PDB file of C-alpha atoms in Angstrom:
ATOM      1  CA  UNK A   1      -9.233  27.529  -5.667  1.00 39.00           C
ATOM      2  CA  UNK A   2     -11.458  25.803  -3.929  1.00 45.00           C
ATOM      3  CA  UNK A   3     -10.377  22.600  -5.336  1.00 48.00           C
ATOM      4  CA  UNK A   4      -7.635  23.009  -2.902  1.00 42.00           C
ATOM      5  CA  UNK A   5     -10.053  22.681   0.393  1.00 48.00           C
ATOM      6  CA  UNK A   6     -12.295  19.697  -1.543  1.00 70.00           C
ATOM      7  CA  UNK A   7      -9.423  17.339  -1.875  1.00 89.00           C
ATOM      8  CA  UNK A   8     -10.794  13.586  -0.795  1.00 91.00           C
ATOM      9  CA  UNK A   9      -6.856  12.030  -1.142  1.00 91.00           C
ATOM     10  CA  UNK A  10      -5.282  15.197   1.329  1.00 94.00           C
ATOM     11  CA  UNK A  11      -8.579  14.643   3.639  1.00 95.00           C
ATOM     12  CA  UNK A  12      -7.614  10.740   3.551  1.00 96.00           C
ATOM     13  CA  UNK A  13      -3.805  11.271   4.295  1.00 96.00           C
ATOM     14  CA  UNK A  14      -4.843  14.295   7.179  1.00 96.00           C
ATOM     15  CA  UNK A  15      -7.123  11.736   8.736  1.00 97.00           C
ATOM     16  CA  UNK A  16      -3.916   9.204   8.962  1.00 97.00           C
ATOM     17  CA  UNK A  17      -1.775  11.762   9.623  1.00 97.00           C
ATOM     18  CA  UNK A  18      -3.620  12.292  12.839  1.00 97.00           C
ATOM     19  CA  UNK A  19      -3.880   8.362  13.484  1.00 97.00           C
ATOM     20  CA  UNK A  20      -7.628   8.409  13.096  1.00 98.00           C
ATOM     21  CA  UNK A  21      -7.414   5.057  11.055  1.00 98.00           C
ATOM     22  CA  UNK A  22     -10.994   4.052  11.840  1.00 97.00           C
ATOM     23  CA  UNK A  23     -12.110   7.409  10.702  1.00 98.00           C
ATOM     24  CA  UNK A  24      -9.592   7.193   7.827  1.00 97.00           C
ATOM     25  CA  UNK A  25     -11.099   3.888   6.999  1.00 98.00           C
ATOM     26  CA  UNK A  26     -14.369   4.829   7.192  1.00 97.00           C
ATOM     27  CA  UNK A  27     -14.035   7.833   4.606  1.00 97.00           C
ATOM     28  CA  UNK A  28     -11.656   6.133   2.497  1.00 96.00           C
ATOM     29  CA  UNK A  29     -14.651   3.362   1.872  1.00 96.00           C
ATOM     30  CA  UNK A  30     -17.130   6.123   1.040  1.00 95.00           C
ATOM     31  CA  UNK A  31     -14.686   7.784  -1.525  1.00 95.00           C
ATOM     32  CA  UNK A  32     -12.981   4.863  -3.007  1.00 92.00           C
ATOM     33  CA  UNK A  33     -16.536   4.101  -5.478  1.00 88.00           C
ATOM     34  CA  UNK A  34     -16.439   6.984  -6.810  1.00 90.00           C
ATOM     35  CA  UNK A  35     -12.791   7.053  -7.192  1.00 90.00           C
ATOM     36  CA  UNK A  36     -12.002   3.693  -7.750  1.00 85.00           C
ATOM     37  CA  UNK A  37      -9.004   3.925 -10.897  1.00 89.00           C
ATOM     38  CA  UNK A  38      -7.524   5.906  -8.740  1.00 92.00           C
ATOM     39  CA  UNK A  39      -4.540   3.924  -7.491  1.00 93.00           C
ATOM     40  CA  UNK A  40      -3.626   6.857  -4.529  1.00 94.00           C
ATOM     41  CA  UNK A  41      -6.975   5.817  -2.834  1.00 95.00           C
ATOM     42  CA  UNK A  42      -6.519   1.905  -2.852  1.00 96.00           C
ATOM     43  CA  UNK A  43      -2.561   2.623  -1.588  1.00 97.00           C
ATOM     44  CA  UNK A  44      -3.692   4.955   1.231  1.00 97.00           C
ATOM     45  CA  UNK A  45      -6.467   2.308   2.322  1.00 97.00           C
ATOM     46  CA  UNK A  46      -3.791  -0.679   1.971  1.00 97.00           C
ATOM     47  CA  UNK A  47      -1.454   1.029   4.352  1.00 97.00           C
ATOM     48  CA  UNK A  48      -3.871   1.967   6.902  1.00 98.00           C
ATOM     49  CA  UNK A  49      -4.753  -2.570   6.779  1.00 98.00           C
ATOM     50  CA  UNK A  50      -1.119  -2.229   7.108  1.00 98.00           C
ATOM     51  CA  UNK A  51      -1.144  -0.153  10.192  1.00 97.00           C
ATOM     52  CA  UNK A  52      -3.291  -1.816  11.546  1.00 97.00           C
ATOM     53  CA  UNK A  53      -2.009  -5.514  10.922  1.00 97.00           C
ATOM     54  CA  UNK A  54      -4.704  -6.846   8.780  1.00 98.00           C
ATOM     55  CA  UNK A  55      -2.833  -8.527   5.879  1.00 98.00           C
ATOM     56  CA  UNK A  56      -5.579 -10.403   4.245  1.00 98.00           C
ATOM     57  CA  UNK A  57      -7.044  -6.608   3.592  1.00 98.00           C
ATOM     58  CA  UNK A  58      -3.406  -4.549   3.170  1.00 98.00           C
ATOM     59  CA  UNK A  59      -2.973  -7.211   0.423  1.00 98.00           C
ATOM     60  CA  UNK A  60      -5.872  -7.093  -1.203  1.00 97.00           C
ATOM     61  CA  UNK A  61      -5.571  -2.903  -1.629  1.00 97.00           C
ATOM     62  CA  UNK A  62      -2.061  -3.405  -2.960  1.00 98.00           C
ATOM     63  CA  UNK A  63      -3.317  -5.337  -5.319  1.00 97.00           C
ATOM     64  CA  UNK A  64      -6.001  -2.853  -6.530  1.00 96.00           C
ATOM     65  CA  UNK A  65      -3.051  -0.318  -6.113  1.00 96.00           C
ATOM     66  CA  UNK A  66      -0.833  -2.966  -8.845  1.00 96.00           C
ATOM     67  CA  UNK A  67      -4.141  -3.505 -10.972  1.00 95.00           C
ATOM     68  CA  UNK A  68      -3.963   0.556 -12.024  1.00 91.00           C
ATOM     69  CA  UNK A  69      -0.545   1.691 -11.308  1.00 87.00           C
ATOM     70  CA  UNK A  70       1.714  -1.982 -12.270  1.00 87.00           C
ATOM     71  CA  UNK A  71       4.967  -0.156 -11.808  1.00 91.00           C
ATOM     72  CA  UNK A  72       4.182   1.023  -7.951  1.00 95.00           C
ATOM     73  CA  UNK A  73       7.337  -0.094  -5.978  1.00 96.00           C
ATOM     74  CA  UNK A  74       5.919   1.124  -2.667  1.00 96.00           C
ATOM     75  CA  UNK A  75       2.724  -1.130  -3.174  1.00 97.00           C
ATOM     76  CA  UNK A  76       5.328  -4.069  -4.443  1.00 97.00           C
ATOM     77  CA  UNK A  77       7.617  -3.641  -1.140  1.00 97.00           C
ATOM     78  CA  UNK A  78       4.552  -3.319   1.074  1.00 97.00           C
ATOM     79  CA  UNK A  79       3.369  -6.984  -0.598  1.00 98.00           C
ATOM     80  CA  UNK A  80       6.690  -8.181  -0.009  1.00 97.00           C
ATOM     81  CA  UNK A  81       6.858  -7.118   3.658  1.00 97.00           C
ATOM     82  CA  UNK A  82       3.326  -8.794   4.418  1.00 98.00           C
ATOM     83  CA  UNK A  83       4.420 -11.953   2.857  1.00 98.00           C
ATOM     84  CA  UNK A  84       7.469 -11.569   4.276  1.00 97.00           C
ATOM     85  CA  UNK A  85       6.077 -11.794   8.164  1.00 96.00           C
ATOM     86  CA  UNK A  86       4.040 -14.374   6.618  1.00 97.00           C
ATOM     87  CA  UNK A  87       6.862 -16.603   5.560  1.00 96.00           C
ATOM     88  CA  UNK A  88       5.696 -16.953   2.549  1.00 97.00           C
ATOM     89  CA  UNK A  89       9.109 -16.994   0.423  1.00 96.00           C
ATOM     90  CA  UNK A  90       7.973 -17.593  -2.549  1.00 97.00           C
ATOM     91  CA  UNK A  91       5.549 -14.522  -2.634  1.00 97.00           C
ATOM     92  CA  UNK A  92       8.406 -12.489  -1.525  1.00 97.00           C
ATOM     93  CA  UNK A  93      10.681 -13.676  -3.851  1.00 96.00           C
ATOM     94  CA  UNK A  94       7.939 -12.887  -6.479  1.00 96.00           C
ATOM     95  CA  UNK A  95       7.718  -9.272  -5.386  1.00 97.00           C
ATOM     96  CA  UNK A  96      11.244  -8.554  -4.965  1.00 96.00           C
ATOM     97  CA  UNK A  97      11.580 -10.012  -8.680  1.00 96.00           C
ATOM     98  CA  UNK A  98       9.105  -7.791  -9.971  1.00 96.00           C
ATOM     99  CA  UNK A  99      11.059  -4.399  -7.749  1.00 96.00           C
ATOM    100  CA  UNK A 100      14.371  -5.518  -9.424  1.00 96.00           C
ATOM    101  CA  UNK A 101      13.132  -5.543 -12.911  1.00 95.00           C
ATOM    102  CA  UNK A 102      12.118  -1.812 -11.859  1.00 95.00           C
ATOM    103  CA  UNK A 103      15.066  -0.341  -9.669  1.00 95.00           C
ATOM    104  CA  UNK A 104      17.449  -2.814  -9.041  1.00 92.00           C
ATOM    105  CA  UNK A 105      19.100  -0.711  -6.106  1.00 92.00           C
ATOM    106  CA  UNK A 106      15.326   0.263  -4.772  1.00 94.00           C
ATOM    107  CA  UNK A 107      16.216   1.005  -0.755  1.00 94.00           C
ATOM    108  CA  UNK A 108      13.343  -1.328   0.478  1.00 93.00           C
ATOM    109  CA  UNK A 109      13.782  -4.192  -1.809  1.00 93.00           C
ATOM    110  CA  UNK A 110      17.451  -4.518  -0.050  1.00 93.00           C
ATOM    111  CA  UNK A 111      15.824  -4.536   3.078  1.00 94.00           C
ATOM    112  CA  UNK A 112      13.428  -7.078   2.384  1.00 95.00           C
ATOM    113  CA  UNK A 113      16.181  -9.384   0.430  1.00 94.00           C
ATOM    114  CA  UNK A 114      18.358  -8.822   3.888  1.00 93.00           C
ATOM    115  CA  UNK A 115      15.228 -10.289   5.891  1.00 94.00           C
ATOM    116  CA  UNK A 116      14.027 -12.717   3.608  1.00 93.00           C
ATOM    117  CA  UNK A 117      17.396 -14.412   4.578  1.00 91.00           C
ATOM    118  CA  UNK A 118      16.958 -15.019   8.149  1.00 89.00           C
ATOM    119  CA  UNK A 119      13.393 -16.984   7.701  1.00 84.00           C
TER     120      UNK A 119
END
């Protein structure tokens, strides 16, 4: 039971919950060594660089995310949106490939094939 109270990934996603990214940060950095196969922890970190704009550092965590979990669409669209307000086509292109192979009628990847028109 007390597993329940001691639970670093619902501390992590309570922290962004309440928009304390900083704070989420912060812990999510302390936990992630000791948890690193863990692809939740990279995925949570990635979206808060996401959040926060950084997409040097959202893209490096979804890429952690893709090294343990290859079949994560939410870590492939979240790529494909950061290279997509990059402008980097061929990246998105790449990512949307990889989401079709995987759910052709994925919500997201429609989304991003919609926008990747208009740049």
């Amino acid at each position: 039971m007390t597993g329940l109270f001691n639970n670093p990934r619902r501390r992590l996603r309570t922290l962004v919950k309440q928009k304390k990214y900083d704070e989420a940060l912060e812990y999510g950095h302390g936990i992630e060594k000791i948890l690193e196969h863990d692809p939740d922890i990279a995925f949570i970190i990635g979206s808060i660089y996401y959040i926060k704009g950084d997409s040097e550092k959202t893209l490096e965590y979804m890429d952690k995310t893709l090294e343990i979990g290859i079949f994560d669409l939410d870590a492939l669209a979240i790529k494909a949106s950061v290279y997509l307000n990059l402008k980097n086509k061929d990246k998105v292109i790449e990512c949307c490939d990889k989401i079709k192979e995987l759910d052709p009628k994925n919500k997201s990847l429609i989304e991003i094939e919609d926008e990747l028109k208009k740049i």
